[in-house]
Tab-separated table of C-alpha atoms in Angstrom:
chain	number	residue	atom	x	y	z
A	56	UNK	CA	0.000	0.000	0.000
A	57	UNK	CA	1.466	3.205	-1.004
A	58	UNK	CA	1.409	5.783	2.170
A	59	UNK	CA	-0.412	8.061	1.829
A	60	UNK	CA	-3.588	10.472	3.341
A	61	UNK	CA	-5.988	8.755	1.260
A	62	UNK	CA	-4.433	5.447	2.464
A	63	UNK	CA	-4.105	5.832	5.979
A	64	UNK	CA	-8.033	7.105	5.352
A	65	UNK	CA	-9.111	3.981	3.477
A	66	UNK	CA	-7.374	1.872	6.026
A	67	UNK	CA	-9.093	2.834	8.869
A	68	UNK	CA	-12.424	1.698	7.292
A	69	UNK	CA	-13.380	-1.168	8.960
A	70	UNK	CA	-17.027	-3.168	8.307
A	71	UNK	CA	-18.534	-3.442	11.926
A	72	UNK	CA	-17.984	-6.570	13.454
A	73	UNK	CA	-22.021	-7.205	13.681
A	74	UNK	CA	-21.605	-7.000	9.707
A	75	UNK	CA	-18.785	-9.525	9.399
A	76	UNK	CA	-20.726	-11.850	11.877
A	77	UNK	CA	-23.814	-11.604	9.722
A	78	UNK	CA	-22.052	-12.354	6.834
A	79	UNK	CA	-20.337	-15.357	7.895
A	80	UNK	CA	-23.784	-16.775	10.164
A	81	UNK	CA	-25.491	-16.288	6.130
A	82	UNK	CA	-22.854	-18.787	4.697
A	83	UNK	CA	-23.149	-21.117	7.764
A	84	UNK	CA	-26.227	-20.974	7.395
A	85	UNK	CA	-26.275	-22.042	3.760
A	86	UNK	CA	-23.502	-24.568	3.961
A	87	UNK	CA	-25.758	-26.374	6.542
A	88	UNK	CA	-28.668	-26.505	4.145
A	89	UNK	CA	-26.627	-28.730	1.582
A	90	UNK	CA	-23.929	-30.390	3.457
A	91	UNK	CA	-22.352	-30.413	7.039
A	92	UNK	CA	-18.887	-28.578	6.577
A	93	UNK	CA	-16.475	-27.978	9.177
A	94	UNK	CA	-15.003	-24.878	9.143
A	95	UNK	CA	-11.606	-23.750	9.755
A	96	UNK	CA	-12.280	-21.411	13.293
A	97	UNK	CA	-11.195	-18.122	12.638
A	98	UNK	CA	-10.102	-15.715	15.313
A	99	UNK	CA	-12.042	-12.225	15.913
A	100	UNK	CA	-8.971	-9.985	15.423
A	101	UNK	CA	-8.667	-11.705	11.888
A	102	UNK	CA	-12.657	-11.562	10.902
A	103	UNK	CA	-12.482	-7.748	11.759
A	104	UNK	CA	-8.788	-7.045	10.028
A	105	UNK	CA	-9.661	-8.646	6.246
A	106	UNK	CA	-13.859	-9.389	5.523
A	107	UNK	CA	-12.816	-10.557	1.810
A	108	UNK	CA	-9.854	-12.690	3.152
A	109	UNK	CA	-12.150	-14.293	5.468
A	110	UNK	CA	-15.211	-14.729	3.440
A	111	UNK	CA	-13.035	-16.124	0.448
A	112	UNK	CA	-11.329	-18.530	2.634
A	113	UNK	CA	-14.484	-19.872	4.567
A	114	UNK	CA	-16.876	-19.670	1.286
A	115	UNK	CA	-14.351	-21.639	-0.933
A	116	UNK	CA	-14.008	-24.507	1.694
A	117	UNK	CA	-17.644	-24.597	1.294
A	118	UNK	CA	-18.092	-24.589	-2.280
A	119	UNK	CA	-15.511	-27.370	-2.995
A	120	UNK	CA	-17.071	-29.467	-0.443
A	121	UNK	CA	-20.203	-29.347	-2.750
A	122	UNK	CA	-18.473	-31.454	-5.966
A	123	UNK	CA	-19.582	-34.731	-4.531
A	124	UNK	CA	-22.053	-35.193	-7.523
A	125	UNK	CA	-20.627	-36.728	-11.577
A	126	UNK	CA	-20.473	-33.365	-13.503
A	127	UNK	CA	-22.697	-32.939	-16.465
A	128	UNK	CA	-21.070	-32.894	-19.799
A	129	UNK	CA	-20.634	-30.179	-22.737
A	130	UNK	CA	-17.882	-29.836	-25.366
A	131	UNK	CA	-17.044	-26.681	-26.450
A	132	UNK	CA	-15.514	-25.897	-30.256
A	133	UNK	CA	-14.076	-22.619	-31.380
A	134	UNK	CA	-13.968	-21.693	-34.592
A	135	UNK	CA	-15.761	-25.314	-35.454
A	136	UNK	CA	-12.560	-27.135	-34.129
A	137	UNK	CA	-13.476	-29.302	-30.901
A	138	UNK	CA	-11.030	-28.343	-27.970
A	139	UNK	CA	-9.816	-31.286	-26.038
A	140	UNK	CA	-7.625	-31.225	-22.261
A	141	UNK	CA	-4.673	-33.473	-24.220
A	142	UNK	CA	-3.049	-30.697	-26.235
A	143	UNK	CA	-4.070	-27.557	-28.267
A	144	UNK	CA	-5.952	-28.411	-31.000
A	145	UNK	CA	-5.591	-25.171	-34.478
A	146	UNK	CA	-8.515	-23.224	-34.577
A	147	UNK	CA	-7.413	-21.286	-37.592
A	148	UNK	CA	-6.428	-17.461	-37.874
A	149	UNK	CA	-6.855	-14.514	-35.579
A	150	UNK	CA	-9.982	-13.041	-36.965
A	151	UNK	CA	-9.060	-9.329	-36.178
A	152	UNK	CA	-11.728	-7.053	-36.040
A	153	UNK	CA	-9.548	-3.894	-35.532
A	154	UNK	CA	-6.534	-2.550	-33.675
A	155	UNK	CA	-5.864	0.644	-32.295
A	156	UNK	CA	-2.711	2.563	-30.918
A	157	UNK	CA	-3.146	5.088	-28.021
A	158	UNK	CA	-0.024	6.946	-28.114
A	159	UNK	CA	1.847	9.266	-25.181
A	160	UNK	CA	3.946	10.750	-27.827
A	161	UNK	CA	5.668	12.685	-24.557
A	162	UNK	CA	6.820	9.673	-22.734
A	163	UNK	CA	7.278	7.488	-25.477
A	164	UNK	CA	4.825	4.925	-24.879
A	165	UNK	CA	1.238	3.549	-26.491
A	166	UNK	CA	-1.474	1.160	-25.784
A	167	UNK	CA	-2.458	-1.242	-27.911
A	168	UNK	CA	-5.846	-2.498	-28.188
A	169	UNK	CA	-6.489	-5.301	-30.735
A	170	UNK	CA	-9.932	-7.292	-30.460
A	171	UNK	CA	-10.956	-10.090	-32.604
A	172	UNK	CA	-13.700	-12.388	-33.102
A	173	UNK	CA	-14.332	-16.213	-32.261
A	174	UNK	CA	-16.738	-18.358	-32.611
A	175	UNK	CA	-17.595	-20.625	-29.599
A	176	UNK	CA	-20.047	-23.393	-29.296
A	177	UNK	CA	-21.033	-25.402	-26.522
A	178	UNK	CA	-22.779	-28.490	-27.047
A	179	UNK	CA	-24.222	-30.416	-24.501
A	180	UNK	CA	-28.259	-32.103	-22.945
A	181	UNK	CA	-30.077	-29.851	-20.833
A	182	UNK	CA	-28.424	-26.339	-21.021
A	183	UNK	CA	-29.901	-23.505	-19.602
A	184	UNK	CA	-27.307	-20.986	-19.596
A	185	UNK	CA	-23.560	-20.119	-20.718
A	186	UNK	CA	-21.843	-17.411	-19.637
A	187	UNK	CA	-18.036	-16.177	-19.700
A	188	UNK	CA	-15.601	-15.176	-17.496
A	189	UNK	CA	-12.094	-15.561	-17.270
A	190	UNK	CA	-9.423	-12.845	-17.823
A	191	UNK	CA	-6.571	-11.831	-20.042
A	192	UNK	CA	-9.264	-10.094	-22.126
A	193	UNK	CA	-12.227	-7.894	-22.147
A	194	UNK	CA	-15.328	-9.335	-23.859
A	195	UNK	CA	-16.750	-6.640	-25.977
A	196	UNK	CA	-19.455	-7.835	-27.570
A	197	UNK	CA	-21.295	-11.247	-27.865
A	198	UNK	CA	-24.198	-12.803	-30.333
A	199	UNK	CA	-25.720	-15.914	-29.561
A	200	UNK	CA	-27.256	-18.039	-32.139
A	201	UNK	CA	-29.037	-21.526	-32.126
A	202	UNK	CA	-29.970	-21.566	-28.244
A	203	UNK	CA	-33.298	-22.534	-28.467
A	204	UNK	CA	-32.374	-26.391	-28.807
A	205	UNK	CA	-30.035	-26.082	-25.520
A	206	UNK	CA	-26.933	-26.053	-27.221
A	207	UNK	CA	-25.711	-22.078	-28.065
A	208	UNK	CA	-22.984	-20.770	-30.565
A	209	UNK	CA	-21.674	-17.356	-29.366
A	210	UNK	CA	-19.914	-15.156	-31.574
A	211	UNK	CA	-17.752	-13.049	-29.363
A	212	UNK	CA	-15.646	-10.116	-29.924
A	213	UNK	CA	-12.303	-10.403	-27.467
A	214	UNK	CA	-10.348	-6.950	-27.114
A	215	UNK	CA	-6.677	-7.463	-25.564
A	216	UNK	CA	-4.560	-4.979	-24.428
A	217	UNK	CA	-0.362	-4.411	-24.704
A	218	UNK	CA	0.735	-1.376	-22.997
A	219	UNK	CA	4.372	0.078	-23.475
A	220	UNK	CA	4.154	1.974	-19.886
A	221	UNK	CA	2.773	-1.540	-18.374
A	222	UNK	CA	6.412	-2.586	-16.177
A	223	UNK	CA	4.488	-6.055	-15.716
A	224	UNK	CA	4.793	-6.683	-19.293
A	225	UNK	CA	8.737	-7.867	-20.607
A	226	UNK	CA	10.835	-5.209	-21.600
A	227	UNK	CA	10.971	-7.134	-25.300
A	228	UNK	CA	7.429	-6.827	-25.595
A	229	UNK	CA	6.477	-3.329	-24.936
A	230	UNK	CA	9.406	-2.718	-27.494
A	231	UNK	CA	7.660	-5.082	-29.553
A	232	UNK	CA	4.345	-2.762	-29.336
A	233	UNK	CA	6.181	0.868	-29.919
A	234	UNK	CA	7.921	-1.084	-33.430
A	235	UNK	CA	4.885	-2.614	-34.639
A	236	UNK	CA	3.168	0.804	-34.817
A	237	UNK	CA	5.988	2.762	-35.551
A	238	UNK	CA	6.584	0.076	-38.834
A	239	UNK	CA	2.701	1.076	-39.924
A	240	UNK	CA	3.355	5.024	-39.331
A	241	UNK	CA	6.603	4.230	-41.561
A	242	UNK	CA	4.247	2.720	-44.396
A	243	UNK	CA	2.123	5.435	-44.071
A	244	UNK	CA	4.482	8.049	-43.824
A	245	UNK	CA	2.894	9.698	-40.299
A	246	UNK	CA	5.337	10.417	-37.388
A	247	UNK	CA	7.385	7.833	-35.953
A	248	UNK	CA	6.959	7.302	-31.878
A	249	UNK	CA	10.574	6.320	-31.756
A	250	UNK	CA	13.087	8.672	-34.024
A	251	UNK	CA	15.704	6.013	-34.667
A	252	UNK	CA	13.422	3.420	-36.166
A	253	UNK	CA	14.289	1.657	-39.136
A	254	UNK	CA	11.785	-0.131	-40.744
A	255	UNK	CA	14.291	-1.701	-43.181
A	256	UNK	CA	15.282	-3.850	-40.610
A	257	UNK	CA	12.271	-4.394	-38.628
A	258	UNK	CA	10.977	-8.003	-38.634
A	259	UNK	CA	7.508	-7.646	-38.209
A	260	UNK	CA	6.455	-11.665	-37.532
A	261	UNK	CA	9.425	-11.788	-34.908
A	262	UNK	CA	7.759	-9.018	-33.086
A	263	UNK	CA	4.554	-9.384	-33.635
A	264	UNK	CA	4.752	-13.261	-31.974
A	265	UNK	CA	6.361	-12.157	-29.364
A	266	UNK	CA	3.068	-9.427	-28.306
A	267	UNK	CA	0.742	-12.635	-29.034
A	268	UNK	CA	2.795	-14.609	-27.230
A	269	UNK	CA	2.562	-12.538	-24.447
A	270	UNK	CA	-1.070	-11.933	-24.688
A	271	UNK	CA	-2.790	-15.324	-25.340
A	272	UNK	CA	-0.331	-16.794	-22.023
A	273	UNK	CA	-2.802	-14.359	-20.171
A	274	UNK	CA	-5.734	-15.304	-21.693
A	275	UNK	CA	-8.264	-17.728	-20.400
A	276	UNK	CA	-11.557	-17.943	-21.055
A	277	UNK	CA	-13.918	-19.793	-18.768
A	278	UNK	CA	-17.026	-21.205	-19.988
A	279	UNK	CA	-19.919	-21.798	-17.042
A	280	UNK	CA	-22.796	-23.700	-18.462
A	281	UNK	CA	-25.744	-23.995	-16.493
A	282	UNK	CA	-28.413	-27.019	-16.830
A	283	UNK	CA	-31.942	-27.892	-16.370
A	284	UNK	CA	-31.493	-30.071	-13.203
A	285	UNK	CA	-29.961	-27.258	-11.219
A	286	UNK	CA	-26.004	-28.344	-11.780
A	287	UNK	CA	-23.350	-26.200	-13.357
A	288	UNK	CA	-20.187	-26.893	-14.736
A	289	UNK	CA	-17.196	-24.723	-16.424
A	290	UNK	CA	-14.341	-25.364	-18.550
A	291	UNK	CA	-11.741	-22.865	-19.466
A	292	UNK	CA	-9.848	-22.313	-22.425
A	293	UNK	CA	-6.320	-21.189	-22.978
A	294	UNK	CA	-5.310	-20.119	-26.463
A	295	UNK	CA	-1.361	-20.209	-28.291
A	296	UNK	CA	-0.103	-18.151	-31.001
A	297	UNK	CA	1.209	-20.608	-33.641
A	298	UNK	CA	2.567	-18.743	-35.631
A	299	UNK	CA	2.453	-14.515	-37.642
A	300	UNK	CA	3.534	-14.562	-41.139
A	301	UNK	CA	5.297	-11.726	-43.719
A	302	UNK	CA	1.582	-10.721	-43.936
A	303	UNK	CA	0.976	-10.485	-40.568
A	304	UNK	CA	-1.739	-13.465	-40.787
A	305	UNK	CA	-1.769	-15.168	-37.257
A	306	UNK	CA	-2.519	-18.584	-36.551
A	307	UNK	CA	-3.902	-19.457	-32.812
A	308	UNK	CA	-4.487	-23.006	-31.410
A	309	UNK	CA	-6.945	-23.487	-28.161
A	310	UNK	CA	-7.464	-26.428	-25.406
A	311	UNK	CA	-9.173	-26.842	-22.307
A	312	UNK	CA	-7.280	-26.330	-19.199
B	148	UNK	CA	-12.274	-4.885	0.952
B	149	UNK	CA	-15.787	-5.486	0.004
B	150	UNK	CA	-17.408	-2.807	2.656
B	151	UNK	CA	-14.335	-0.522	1.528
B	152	UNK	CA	-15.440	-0.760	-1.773
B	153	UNK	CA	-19.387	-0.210	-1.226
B	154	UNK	CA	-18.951	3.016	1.027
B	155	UNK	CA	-16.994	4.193	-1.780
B	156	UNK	CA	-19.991	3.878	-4.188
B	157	UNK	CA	-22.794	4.651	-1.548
B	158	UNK	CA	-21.201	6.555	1.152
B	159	UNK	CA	-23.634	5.138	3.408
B	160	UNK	CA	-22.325	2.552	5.948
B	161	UNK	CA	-26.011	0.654	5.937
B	162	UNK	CA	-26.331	0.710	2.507
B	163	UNK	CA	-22.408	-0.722	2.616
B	164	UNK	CA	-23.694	-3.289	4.911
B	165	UNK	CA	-26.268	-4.387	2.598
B	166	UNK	CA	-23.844	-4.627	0.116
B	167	UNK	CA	-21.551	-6.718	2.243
B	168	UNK	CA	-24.507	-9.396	3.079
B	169	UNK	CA	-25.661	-9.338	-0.807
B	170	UNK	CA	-21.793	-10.151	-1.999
B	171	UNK	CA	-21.333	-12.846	0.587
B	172	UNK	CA	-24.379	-14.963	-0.737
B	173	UNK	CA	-23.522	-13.722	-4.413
B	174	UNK	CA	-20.036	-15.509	-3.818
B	175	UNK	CA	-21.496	-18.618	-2.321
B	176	UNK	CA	-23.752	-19.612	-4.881
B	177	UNK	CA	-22.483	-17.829	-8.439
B	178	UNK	CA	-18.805	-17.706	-7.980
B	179	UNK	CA	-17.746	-20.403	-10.231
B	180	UNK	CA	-15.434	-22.397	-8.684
B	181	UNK	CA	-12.812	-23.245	-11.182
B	182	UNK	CA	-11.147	-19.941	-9.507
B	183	UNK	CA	-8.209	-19.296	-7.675
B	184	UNK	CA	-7.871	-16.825	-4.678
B	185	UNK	CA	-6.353	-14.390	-6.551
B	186	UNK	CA	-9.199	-14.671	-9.343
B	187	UNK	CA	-12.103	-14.731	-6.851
B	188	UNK	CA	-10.701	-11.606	-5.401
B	189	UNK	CA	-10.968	-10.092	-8.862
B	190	UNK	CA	-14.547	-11.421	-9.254
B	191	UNK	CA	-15.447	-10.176	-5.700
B	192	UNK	CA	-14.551	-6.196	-6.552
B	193	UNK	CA	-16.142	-7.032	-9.866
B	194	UNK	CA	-20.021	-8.000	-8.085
B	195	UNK	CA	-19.598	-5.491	-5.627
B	196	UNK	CA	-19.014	-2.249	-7.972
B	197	UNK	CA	-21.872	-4.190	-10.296
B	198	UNK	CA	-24.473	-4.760	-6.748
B	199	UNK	CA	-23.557	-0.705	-5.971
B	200	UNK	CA	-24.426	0.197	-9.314
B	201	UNK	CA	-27.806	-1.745	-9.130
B	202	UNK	CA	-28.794	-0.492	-5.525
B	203	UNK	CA	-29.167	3.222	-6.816
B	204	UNK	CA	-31.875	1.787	-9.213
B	205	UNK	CA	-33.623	0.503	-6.566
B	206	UNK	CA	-36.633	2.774	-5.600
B	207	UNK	CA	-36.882	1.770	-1.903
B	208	UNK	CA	-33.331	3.233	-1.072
B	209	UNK	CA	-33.367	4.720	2.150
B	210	UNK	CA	-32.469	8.093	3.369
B	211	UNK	CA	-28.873	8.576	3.162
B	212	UNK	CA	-27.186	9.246	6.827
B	213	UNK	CA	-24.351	11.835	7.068
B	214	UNK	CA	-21.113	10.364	6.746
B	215	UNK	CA	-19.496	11.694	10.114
B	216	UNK	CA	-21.637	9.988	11.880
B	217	UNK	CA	-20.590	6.738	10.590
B	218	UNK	CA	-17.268	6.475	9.865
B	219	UNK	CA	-15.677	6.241	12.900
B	220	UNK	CA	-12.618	7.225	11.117
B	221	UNK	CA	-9.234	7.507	13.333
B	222	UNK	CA	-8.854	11.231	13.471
B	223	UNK	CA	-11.153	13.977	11.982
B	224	UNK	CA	-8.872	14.982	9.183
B	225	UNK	CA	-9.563	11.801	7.256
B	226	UNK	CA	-12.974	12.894	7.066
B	227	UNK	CA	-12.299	15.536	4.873
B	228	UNK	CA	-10.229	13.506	2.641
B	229	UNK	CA	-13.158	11.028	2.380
B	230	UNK	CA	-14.824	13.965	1.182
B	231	UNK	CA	-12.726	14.832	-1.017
B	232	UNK	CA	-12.914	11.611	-2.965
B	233	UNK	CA	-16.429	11.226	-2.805
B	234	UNK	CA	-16.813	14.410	-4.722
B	235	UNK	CA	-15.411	11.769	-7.398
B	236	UNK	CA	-17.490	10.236	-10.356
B	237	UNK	CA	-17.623	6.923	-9.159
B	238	UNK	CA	-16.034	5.583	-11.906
B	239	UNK	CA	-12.716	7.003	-10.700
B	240	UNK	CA	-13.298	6.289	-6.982
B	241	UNK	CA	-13.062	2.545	-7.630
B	242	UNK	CA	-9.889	2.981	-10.063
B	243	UNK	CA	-8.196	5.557	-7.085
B	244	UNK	CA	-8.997	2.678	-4.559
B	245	UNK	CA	-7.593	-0.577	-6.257
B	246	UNK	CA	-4.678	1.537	-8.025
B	247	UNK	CA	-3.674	3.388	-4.841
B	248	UNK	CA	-5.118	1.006	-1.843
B	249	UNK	CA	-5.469	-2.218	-3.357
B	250	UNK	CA	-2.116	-1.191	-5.975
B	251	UNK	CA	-2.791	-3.290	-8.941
B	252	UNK	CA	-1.539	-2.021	-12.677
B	253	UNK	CA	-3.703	-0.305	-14.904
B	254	UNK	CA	-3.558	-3.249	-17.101
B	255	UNK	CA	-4.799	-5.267	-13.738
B	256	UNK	CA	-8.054	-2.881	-13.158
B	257	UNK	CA	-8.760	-2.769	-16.954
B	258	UNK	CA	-9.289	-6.724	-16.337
B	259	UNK	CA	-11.083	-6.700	-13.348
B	260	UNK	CA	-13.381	-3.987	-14.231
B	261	UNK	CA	-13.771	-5.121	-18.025
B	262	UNK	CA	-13.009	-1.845	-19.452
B	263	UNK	CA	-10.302	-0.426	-21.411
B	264	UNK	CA	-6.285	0.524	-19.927
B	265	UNK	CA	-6.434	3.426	-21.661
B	266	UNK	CA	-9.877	4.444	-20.300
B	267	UNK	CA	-8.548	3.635	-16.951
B	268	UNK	CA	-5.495	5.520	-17.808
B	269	UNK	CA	-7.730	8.564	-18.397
B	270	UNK	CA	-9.929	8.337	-15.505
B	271	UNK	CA	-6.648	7.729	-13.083
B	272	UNK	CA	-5.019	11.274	-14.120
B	273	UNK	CA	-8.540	12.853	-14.261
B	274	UNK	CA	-9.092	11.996	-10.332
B	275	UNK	CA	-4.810	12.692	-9.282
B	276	UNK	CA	-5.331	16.155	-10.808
B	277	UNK	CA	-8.362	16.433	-8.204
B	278	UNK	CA	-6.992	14.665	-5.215
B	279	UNK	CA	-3.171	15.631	-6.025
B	280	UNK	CA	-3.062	16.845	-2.223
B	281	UNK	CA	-3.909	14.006	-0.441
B	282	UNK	CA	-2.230	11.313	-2.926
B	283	UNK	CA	1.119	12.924	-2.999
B	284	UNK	CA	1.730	14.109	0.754
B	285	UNK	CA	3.555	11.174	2.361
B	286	UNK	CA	4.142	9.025	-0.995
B	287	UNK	CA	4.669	8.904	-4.710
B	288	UNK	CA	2.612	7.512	-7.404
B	289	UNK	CA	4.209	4.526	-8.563
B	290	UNK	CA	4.896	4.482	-11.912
């Protein structure tokens, strides 16, 4: 925590202990309803200190407690390939909608924002419900199609971000980012980002791997299906750039984690 | 984290509290639970800014209580700073809290919050600008 007056304000903002109690009786409370649990005992100095430590450590005890029952199936398929837990199975090429730089011309530095499409279906008796979570990306927009038979084929748009001033992201990468663009404002003769560039020796694929690299290891997208008797079940999917060629066509592979 | 987060959006502590009971059950039966802690912490900021949004549409909100009264906050200057940020859109309250308090990276709050770096980029300088005073004094932004 940086110090700091807002800080040392926010920090002294403590949920009454009534609150916390309440909180924890209503999962007891639940938990007893379905199964008898016990729970680890926590002490009253650390209910009052951290309510989202505590309620994520007694809740998850709970909720893992509850996968006594044989998990409905589904498959899922992206892009019409059928993703499998054994290895990553090509799903064909990044279907880019659109990119766009942000640059901070002052400090050197841009965001890049790139979203594509994929197609996702998820086949299985008795859905209800799919929805996606996950993270790595930022779902923009979805269509579904064909859900009235249970089974639903989403067509979502995925935006992922690179950002040059992001220190979590390798140094190779964010240079990655500020080439890339600066190799398109070469083409299209606008102002470079970076003086020195030389697009004569810029290898575009090289670079551009290496941001897709980077991105898809961050992405996963989880798939929760819900059913008619009441159960749920979720999958995730992970994604791996195969390969970007001279014409900057990329070519992804997905499994299930 | 959760309460911290609610009397950011409501400013009421029994609103807050409602918010607190409403995330707890939220967490124990829609939480999917393919999720690690980290990830259910991220999910958990997520439903509570999303349950603050929804509890201003609700038409049976009650009367708002002043926020001195409430806060029992450790020494009466931290009132005004709570002030201060709650003169905030509430858009950049949430980014000022997990950037400064919580201190994840922009990227980090784009993901959680399902919005755009650069948007959070834009909201982060909007709200230092207006709270330079009590962000700076005693620290430094970190990047």
């Amino acid at each position: 925590m940086i110090n700091n007056r807002y800080t040392e304000t926010v920090e002294s903002i403590h949920a009454p202990e009534s609150t916390v109690k309440a909180a924890l009786d209503s999962i007891h409370n639940h938990e007893k309803k379905e199964k008898t649990i016990r729970m680890v005992s926590l002490r009253k100095a650390a209910i009052a200190a951290a309510l989202a430590a505590v309620i994520t450590l007694g809740a998850v005890l709970g909720i893992n407690a509850f996968g006594t029952k044989s998990t409905p199936l589904f498959n899922i398929t992206v892009n019409a390939a059928e993703t499998t837990e054994k290895k990553f199975t090509p799903i064909g090429n990044l279907d880019v909608s659109g990119a766009t730089y942000s640059p901070d011309r002052a400090n050197g530095q841009l965001c890049l924002q790139e979203e594509f499409a994929a197609v996702i279906r998820v086949d299985g008796d008795g859905i209800t419900d799919v929805a996606f979570g996950g993270e790595g990306y930022t779902l923009l927009a979805r269509k579904e199609d064909d859900v009235q038979s249970g089974n639903g084929t989403y067509y979502l748009n995925i935006g992922i971000t690179a950002n040059s001033a992001d220190s979590a992201l390798p140094e190779a990468v964010r240079q990655a980012v500020r080439d890339c663009y600066d190799y398109i404002n070469t083409k299209l003769g606008e102002p470079l980002l970076q003086p020195g560039f030389n697009a004569g020796t810029f290898d575009w694929s090289t670079s551009a791997k290496l941001i897709y690299d980077t991105l898809f290891s961050n992405l996963k997208i989880t798939v929760n299906v819900s059913f008619d008797n009441g159960q749920t079940a979720v999958k995730t999917l992970v994604f791996t750039c195969d390969s970007v060629d001279s014409n900057g066509t990329v070519s992804i592979s997905a499994k299930l984690q | 984290m959760i309460y911290r987060i609610a009397m950011h959006n409501l400013s009421n502590p029994s609103d807050a509290e409602d918010i607190v009971q409403e995330v707890s059950l939220a967490l124990l039966t829609k939480c999917p639970d393919d999720k690690d802690d980290i990830a259910v912490k991220h999910w958990l900021i997520r439903v509570t800014i999303n349950k603050c949004k929804s509890f201003h549409r609700q038409f049976w909100q009650r009367k708002r209580e002043s926020i001195d009264d409430y806060l029992h906050l450790e020494a009466p200057h931290q009132r005004g700073v709570m002030d201060e940020v709650l003169e905030l859109p509430k858009k950049e309250r949430n980014i000022i809290y997990l950037y400064y308090y919580e201190r994840y990276s922009i990227r980090d709050i784009a993901e959680i919050l399902h919005i755009n770096a650069n948007t959070v980029s834009s909201h982060l300088q909007r709200a230092r600008k207006k709270l330079k005073s009590i962000l700076t004094e005693g620290g430094t932004y970190h990047d």
